[in-house]
Each structure stands twice: as structure tokens, then as C-alpha cells.
Amino acid sequence: MYDPTQLRTFLAVAQTLSFTEAARRLGLRQSTVSQQVRRLEAATGRPLFTRDTHGVEVTEDGEAMLGFARSILLAHERAEAYFGGTRLRGRLRFGVSEDFVLTRLPEILESFRREHPEVDLELSVELSGTLHRRLEAGRLDLVLAKSAPGAGQGDVVWRDRMVWIAAEGVRIDPERPVPLILFPRPAVTRARALEVLEREGRAWRMACTSGSLSGLVAAARAGLGVMAHTRGLIPPGLVPVPERAGLPDLGPVDFVLLRSGRRPAAQEAASALARALLAAGDRLHGPVPGRRPGGRPGPSARPAGPGRPA
């Protein structure tokens, strides 16, 4: 009933919220992308997107189609792998940003391992800036990391915005330097936070720095300060800082897949994992419910007291 080509196009638009970016990812003209989406909407009899001058949004029926599209495409890929008789082998060096510690990425990688048991997957979890450098040096084959919007590199898995987050009840005194909880250099979030504060002439101080997302989250939950983070990946126990705090806008951010191309033997496996990540990109939004850093189930951390200053 539903054309897999149209479903792939639908997923690309839903994840990037951009017909232009979806066309670039798929190597198609924008008019072709629009045509395929219209055909899928005609097949379902429901609008899957709302479009206006401000951008693209997924409708309620579009959200439902996300799950169906993933399942249908996964079934197609399994059938192709079974009847094609090809088995991927070799070593694949995959680098992923710290942001995905609390997401469903492990489930996606587990599925990939089941489908391709002879691929030796080496996983590196690093800061996005570090991953970019390691890829350029040829030390990684595939990277999933943050990038500045419009950089034109790699495939956009999804586009989001960065926001200031903190423990519930923490307030920012406009007369005092902003207490920052940051990754060390060369983190993308660190660079963006300092850039917007300095551009606005807002004083700041370093309240906590850690190379571990778990360390930053613990500091934020303790009410030590605020941290810049992706809106779709806010860890449990933390909330966006209200606009009345007067902190400058952090702007958009892209999550992209980048490939090295330096090891031909790894390209087939890298392409297979890239397809799996692109197809499941919407599952990477938001933390796994009921889990906290370290992967252990547990209750939300006790929020800071009402009006507690940071």
C-alpha cells in the first residue's frame, strides 16, 4: 500500500523539518520530494505535514506514520539482506556525541548488530568537536555529532534548537554573572554558550566543567547553574530556563552523520549503519523514560528549592 521510496522521503522531511534539506540528503530535487510527500498523503488520505512561511511541522497523523514507516522500511531491508545473500563483515569505527547517552541509540545499535553480526563495531563516545577532529584524522569511519546549521557537511539526521536548562526552581540573578555548567573545549555547546553570552555582553562564571554528561547533569540537578543543551534531549530532572531570566537565544543546531571515506573496506558497513540511523532518527529525540545517567532506572532528582538562586 505504501511505497518505500515515499516513506524514506517522508522520514527525511520529518526528521529535518525541511524539504530542501531532505532533498539534499536524498540526492533529489526539492520538487521531487514535494511530489513524493503529496503522493504519500494521497495514499493515506491524511495530511502528514503543515507548511507555512515559518517552516514545516509534523501533524498528529504524521507522528503516527513515523512508527509505521520505520517498521515497513526495516522489513524491506531485512528481506533484501536475506534474499540478497550478502553479509557485511569487517571493522567499523563509529563515533557518537555524548548527547546520546540517555537516548534509544543503544537499541538501534543492538538491532544493527543482530542484522550484521559479522561487523566488528567499535564505539567511541566523545564531545562533538573531538569527533570531528578524529574523523578528519582518519581515526573514525562514521560520526554522529552536532554541527552548526547550514555547514553543508554530512547528512542531517534532525534539526533542533539549543536551550538553557537547569534544575526546576533555579533562578538567574540578572545582576550577577551567569553560572555556567559546561563541557570542556572543543564542545559545540560550550562554544555556542560563550559566543552568545559575550555577544550580548552578559557576564558569566564557570560553575562546573566536566567531560561527562552525567557529571554535568549531576551539577545542574544540584542547582549549581545552567547548561546549554539540545531541546529534544533534555535529561530527566532538568527543565528549560524561563525566558524571563533574560538569557540570550542559543539558536538552532544540526545533528549530522559524517563519513571518512579513508578506509574503503569500512564503507559498506558505514553506509548500512548510516541508513539505520537516518531511518530511526526520530527515535533519538528525548531521553529514555524512567532512566537517568548511567542507564539505571530511578526517580527524578529532587529539584532545587523554590526560588533558589544559582
Tab-separated table of C-alpha atoms in Angstrom:
chain	number	residue	atom	x	y	z
A	1	MET	CA	0.000	0.000	0.000
A	2	TYR	CA	2.795	2.414	0.852
A	3	ASP	CA	5.766	2.976	-1.442
A	4	PRO	CA	9.088	2.547	0.435
A	5	THR	CA	10.624	5.350	-1.629
A	6	GLN	CA	7.900	7.711	-0.494
A	7	LEU	CA	8.316	6.539	3.101
A	8	ARG	CA	12.070	7.272	3.016
A	9	THR	CA	11.327	10.739	1.683
A	10	PHE	CA	8.691	11.283	4.381
A	11	LEU	CA	11.172	10.301	7.119
A	12	ALA	CA	13.821	12.654	5.722
A	13	VAL	CA	11.395	15.603	5.775
A	14	ALA	CA	10.020	14.692	9.227
A	15	GLN	CA	13.489	14.486	10.757
A	16	THR	CA	14.955	17.635	9.181
A	17	LEU	CA	11.705	19.654	9.074
A	18	SER	CA	12.929	20.933	5.723
A	19	PHE	CA	12.052	19.896	2.174
A	20	THR	CA	15.308	21.476	0.999
A	21	GLU	CA	17.451	19.548	3.477
A	22	ALA	CA	15.571	16.316	2.763
A	23	ALA	CA	16.243	16.767	-0.956
A	24	ARG	CA	19.948	17.277	-0.273
A	25	ARG	CA	20.112	14.172	1.930
A	26	LEU	CA	18.351	12.013	-0.662
A	27	GLY	CA	20.072	13.458	-3.743
A	28	LEU	CA	16.740	14.573	-5.221
A	29	ARG	CA	15.239	17.809	-6.455
A	30	GLN	CA	13.023	19.618	-3.984
A	31	SER	CA	10.088	19.342	-6.389
A	32	THR	CA	10.525	15.554	-6.389
A	33	VAL	CA	10.482	15.464	-2.599
A	34	SER	CA	7.287	17.533	-2.515
A	35	GLN	CA	5.688	15.278	-5.123
A	36	GLN	CA	6.514	12.096	-3.208
A	37	VAL	CA	5.131	13.532	0.028
A	38	ARG	CA	1.922	14.563	-1.736
A	39	ARG	CA	1.546	11.040	-3.144
A	40	LEU	CA	2.022	9.509	0.297
A	41	GLU	CA	-0.535	11.909	1.756
A	42	ALA	CA	-2.929	10.933	-1.032
A	43	ALA	CA	-2.364	7.242	-0.222
A	44	THR	CA	-3.103	7.800	3.479
A	45	GLY	CA	-5.880	10.292	2.900
A	46	ARG	CA	-4.395	12.429	5.697
A	47	PRO	CA	-2.113	15.479	5.801
A	48	LEU	CA	1.271	14.445	7.237
A	49	PHE	CA	2.798	17.943	7.396
A	50	THR	CA	1.654	21.507	7.876
A	51	ARG	CA	3.576	24.026	5.812
A	52	ASP	CA	3.698	27.812	6.097
A	53	THR	CA	6.180	30.641	5.676
A	54	HIS	CA	7.704	29.841	9.074
A	55	GLY	CA	8.599	26.226	8.330
A	56	VAL	CA	7.389	22.641	8.350
A	57	GLU	CA	5.704	20.762	11.213
A	58	VAL	CA	4.648	17.122	11.512
A	59	THR	CA	0.900	16.617	12.032
A	60	GLU	CA	-0.603	14.162	14.510
A	61	ASP	CA	-1.144	11.686	11.657
A	62	GLY	CA	2.430	12.327	10.557
A	63	GLU	CA	3.676	11.386	14.034
A	64	ALA	CA	1.739	8.113	13.747
A	65	MET	CA	3.206	7.472	10.302
A	66	LEU	CA	6.754	7.749	11.697
A	67	GLY	CA	6.440	4.430	13.516
A	68	PHE	CA	4.738	2.696	10.591
A	69	ALA	CA	7.347	3.985	8.132
A	70	ARG	CA	10.235	2.697	10.254
A	71	SER	CA	8.647	-0.743	10.568
A	72	ILE	CA	7.886	-1.042	6.849
A	73	LEU	CA	11.373	0.057	5.792
A	74	LEU	CA	13.016	-2.256	8.329
A	75	ALA	CA	11.033	-5.192	6.928
A	76	HIS	CA	12.155	-4.272	3.400
A	77	GLU	CA	15.807	-4.083	4.449
A	78	ARG	CA	15.633	-7.459	6.212
A	79	ALA	CA	14.071	-9.060	3.157
A	80	GLU	CA	16.717	-7.534	0.860
A	81	ALA	CA	19.520	-8.735	3.141
A	82	TYR	CA	18.058	-12.245	3.359
A	83	PHE	CA	17.436	-12.770	-0.344
A	84	GLY	CA	20.468	-10.782	-1.461
A	85	GLY	CA	22.719	-13.274	0.262
A	86	THR	CA	25.299	-10.647	1.214
A	87	ARG	CA	26.752	-10.441	4.713
A	88	LEU	CA	28.643	-7.406	5.888
A	89	ARG	CA	31.989	-8.058	7.527
A	90	GLY	CA	34.905	-6.089	8.879
A	91	ARG	CA	35.616	-3.415	11.466
A	92	LEU	CA	33.544	-0.236	11.719
A	93	ARG	CA	34.759	2.626	13.908
A	94	PHE	CA	31.705	4.648	14.931
A	95	GLY	CA	31.903	7.862	16.946
A	96	VAL	CA	28.881	9.348	18.709
A	97	SER	CA	28.307	12.509	20.700
A	98	GLU	CA	27.833	12.458	24.483
A	99	ASP	CA	24.298	13.784	23.861
A	100	PHE	CA	23.044	10.297	23.024
A	101	VAL	CA	23.951	8.659	26.348
A	102	LEU	CA	20.325	8.834	27.529
A	103	THR	CA	18.554	8.108	24.222
A	104	ARG	CA	17.469	4.973	22.389
A	105	LEU	CA	20.722	4.790	20.427
A	106	PRO	CA	21.704	1.525	22.211
A	107	GLU	CA	18.513	-0.080	20.904
A	108	ILE	CA	19.339	0.997	17.345
A	109	LEU	CA	22.898	-0.319	17.630
A	110	GLU	CA	21.633	-3.584	19.098
A	111	SER	CA	19.326	-4.033	16.117
A	112	PHE	CA	22.218	-3.294	13.749
A	113	ARG	CA	24.357	-5.907	15.489
A	114	ARG	CA	21.610	-8.506	15.122
A	115	GLU	CA	21.285	-7.741	11.419
A	116	HIS	CA	25.052	-7.685	10.811
A	117	PRO	CA	26.679	-9.980	13.399
A	118	GLU	CA	29.965	-10.195	11.491
A	119	VAL	CA	30.608	-6.451	11.659
A	120	ASP	CA	33.060	-5.643	14.465
A	121	LEU	CA	31.602	-2.375	15.765
A	122	GLU	CA	33.938	-0.116	17.745
A	123	LEU	CA	32.054	2.658	19.545
A	124	SER	CA	33.668	5.921	20.704
A	125	VAL	CA	31.659	8.370	22.838
A	126	GLU	CA	33.233	11.821	22.750
A	127	LEU	CA	32.470	15.533	22.526
A	128	SER	CA	31.235	16.588	19.088
A	129	GLY	CA	34.297	18.744	18.470
A	130	THR	CA	36.603	15.852	19.304
A	131	LEU	CA	34.686	13.528	16.981
A	132	HIS	CA	35.017	15.967	14.085
A	133	ARG	CA	38.786	16.103	14.616
A	134	ARG	CA	39.149	12.312	14.860
A	135	LEU	CA	37.139	11.855	11.675
A	136	GLU	CA	39.313	14.347	9.811
A	137	ALA	CA	42.402	12.480	11.049
A	138	GLY	CA	41.026	9.203	9.652
A	139	ARG	CA	40.629	7.606	13.099
A	140	LEU	CA	36.851	7.102	12.715
A	141	ASP	CA	34.745	5.821	9.817
A	142	LEU	CA	31.350	7.257	10.764
A	143	VAL	CA	30.344	10.003	13.197
A	144	LEU	CA	27.008	11.150	14.638
A	145	ALA	CA	27.538	14.576	16.184
A	146	LYS	CA	26.357	18.169	16.454
A	147	SER	CA	27.181	20.693	13.768
A	148	ALA	CA	26.397	24.326	13.019
A	149	PRO	CA	23.257	24.644	10.866
A	150	GLY	CA	23.955	25.115	7.183
A	151	ALA	CA	27.522	23.842	7.429
A	152	GLY	CA	26.783	21.651	4.402
A	153	GLN	CA	28.630	18.632	5.740
A	154	GLY	CA	27.196	15.150	6.007
A	155	ASP	CA	23.552	14.092	6.277
A	156	VAL	CA	21.284	15.944	8.694
A	157	VAL	CA	19.639	13.364	10.965
A	158	TRP	CA	17.477	16.046	12.535
A	159	ARG	CA	17.446	19.760	13.296
A	160	ASP	CA	16.661	21.153	16.724
A	161	ARG	CA	17.209	24.206	18.894
A	162	MET	CA	19.552	24.694	21.811
A	163	VAL	CA	18.117	25.944	25.105
A	164	TRP	CA	19.319	26.829	28.581
A	165	ILE	CA	18.364	24.181	31.151
A	166	ALA	CA	18.661	23.897	34.927
A	167	ALA	CA	17.048	22.280	37.950
A	168	GLU	CA	13.440	23.319	38.493
A	169	GLY	CA	13.235	26.401	40.695
A	170	VAL	CA	16.726	27.712	39.964
A	171	ARG	CA	16.616	31.409	39.136
A	172	ILE	CA	19.234	33.585	37.488
A	173	ASP	CA	20.147	36.896	39.100
A	174	PRO	CA	20.500	39.440	36.233
A	175	GLU	CA	22.907	41.476	38.355
A	176	ARG	CA	25.385	38.605	38.777
A	177	PRO	CA	27.458	36.595	36.285
A	178	VAL	CA	25.623	33.634	34.760
A	179	PRO	CA	26.824	30.409	36.458
A	180	LEU	CA	27.715	28.016	33.635
A	181	ILE	CA	27.909	24.219	33.614
A	182	LEU	CA	29.898	23.282	30.528
A	183	PHE	CA	31.778	20.588	28.692
A	184	PRO	CA	35.476	21.398	28.152
A	185	ARG	CA	36.828	22.503	24.761
A	186	PRO	CA	36.168	21.719	21.912
A	187	ALA	CA	32.495	21.097	22.783
A	188	VAL	CA	29.965	22.665	20.409
A	189	THR	CA	27.588	23.581	23.264
A	190	ARG	CA	30.386	25.293	25.193
A	191	ALA	CA	31.413	27.376	22.190
A	192	ARG	CA	27.808	28.365	21.456
A	193	ALA	CA	27.039	29.316	25.081
A	194	LEU	CA	30.108	31.532	25.428
A	195	GLU	CA	29.586	33.059	21.991
A	196	VAL	CA	26.009	34.241	22.648
A	197	LEU	CA	26.781	35.499	26.167
A	198	GLU	CA	29.786	37.501	25.033
A	199	ARG	CA	27.859	38.854	22.042
A	200	GLU	CA	25.174	40.116	24.438
A	201	GLY	CA	27.776	41.495	26.835
A	202	ARG	CA	26.499	39.226	29.608
A	203	ALA	CA	28.986	38.376	32.359
A	204	TRP	CA	29.462	34.703	33.216
A	205	ARG	CA	31.452	32.456	35.513
A	206	MET	CA	32.379	28.777	35.345
A	207	ALA	CA	30.354	26.892	37.967
A	208	CYS	CA	31.262	23.396	36.756
A	209	THR	CA	33.113	21.738	33.895
A	210	SER	CA	33.160	18.029	33.095
A	211	GLY	CA	33.853	15.822	30.104
A	212	SER	CA	30.978	13.576	31.160
A	213	LEU	CA	27.312	14.313	30.515
A	214	SER	CA	26.483	12.514	33.769
A	215	GLY	CA	28.759	14.928	35.638
A	216	LEU	CA	27.136	17.982	34.062
A	217	VAL	CA	23.631	16.686	34.761
A	218	ALA	CA	24.523	15.994	38.399
A	219	ALA	CA	25.844	19.543	38.794
A	220	ALA	CA	22.739	21.012	37.165
A	221	ARG	CA	20.413	18.914	39.327
A	222	ALA	CA	22.273	20.198	42.377
A	223	GLY	CA	21.370	23.748	41.348
A	224	LEU	CA	24.949	24.871	40.612
A	225	GLY	CA	23.997	26.723	37.461
A	226	VAL	CA	22.675	26.468	33.902
A	227	MET	CA	23.838	24.468	30.900
A	228	ALA	CA	23.286	24.772	27.156
A	229	HIS	CA	21.604	21.682	25.765
A	230	THR	CA	19.535	20.423	22.864
A	231	ARG	CA	15.804	20.964	23.416
A	232	GLY	CA	14.866	17.448	22.269
A	233	LEU	CA	17.387	15.752	24.565
A	234	ILE	CA	16.775	17.393	27.949
A	235	PRO	CA	17.767	14.905	30.689
A	236	PRO	CA	15.202	13.898	33.343
A	237	GLY	CA	15.148	16.199	36.358
A	238	LEU	CA	16.058	19.317	34.366
A	239	VAL	CA	13.838	21.908	32.685
A	240	PRO	CA	14.263	24.839	30.278
A	241	VAL	CA	15.160	28.121	31.949
A	242	PRO	CA	12.188	30.542	31.604
A	243	GLU	CA	12.536	33.365	29.095
A	244	ARG	CA	12.072	35.906	31.889
A	245	ALA	CA	15.599	35.010	33.056
A	246	GLY	CA	16.809	37.091	30.119
A	247	LEU	CA	19.399	34.644	28.815
A	248	PRO	CA	20.257	35.095	25.114
A	249	ASP	CA	18.860	32.743	22.476
A	250	LEU	CA	21.218	29.869	21.680
A	251	GLY	CA	19.871	29.255	18.181
A	252	PRO	CA	19.463	26.064	16.140
A	253	VAL	CA	21.721	23.033	15.928
A	254	ASP	CA	22.008	20.135	13.488
A	255	PHE	CA	22.794	16.522	14.296
A	256	VAL	CA	24.659	15.110	11.320
A	257	LEU	CA	26.171	11.878	10.075
A	258	LEU	CA	29.672	12.281	8.657
A	259	ARG	CA	31.774	9.649	6.881
A	260	SER	CA	35.523	9.498	6.488
A	261	GLY	CA	35.938	7.533	3.261
A	262	ARG	CA	39.571	6.771	4.075
A	263	ARG	CA	39.005	3.058	4.607
A	264	PRO	CA	37.214	1.539	1.590
A	265	ALA	CA	36.774	-1.738	3.473
A	266	ALA	CA	34.534	0.012	6.015
A	267	GLN	CA	32.335	1.915	3.582
A	268	GLU	CA	29.658	-0.727	3.076
A	269	ALA	CA	29.196	-1.230	6.821
A	270	ALA	CA	29.261	2.548	7.395
A	271	SER	CA	26.551	3.023	4.765
A	272	ALA	CA	24.390	0.306	6.354
A	273	LEU	CA	24.639	1.862	9.820
A	274	ALA	CA	24.049	5.338	8.395
A	275	ARG	CA	20.837	4.125	6.736
A	276	ALA	CA	19.677	2.593	10.020
A	277	LEU	CA	20.365	5.816	11.936
A	278	LEU	CA	18.677	8.011	9.339
A	279	ALA	CA	15.604	5.769	9.283
A	280	ALA	CA	15.376	5.818	13.089
A	281	GLY	CA	16.433	9.427	13.608
A	282	ASP	CA	13.199	10.463	15.315
A	283	ARG	CA	13.756	7.754	17.962
A	284	LEU	CA	16.879	9.621	19.073
A	285	HIS	CA	14.818	12.566	20.314
A	286	GLY	CA	14.479	12.745	24.066
A	287	PRO	CA	15.805	10.546	26.862
A	288	VAL	CA	14.523	7.061	27.518
A	289	PRO	CA	11.625	7.446	30.013
A	290	GLY	CA	12.399	6.456	33.584
A	291	ARG	CA	16.166	6.337	33.111
A	292	ARG	CA	18.966	8.529	34.339
A	293	PRO	CA	22.699	8.883	33.516
A	294	GLY	CA	24.434	5.567	33.867
A	295	GLY	CA	21.414	3.712	32.467
A	296	ARG	CA	19.838	2.870	35.844
A	297	PRO	CA	16.104	3.241	36.381
A	298	GLY	CA	15.264	5.687	39.100
A	299	PRO	CA	13.114	8.590	40.257
A	300	SER	CA	13.760	12.129	39.198
A	301	ALA	CA	16.294	14.004	41.251
A	302	ARG	CA	14.926	16.277	43.953
A	303	PRO	CA	14.560	19.746	42.421
A	304	ALA	CA	16.139	22.791	43.941
A	305	GLY	CA	14.012	24.687	46.396
A	306	PRO	CA	11.605	27.376	45.169
A	307	GLY	CA	13.408	30.480	44.093
A	308	ARG	CA	16.793	29.046	44.917
A	309	PRO	CA	19.391	31.289	43.223
A	310	ALA	CA	22.213	29.818	41.190
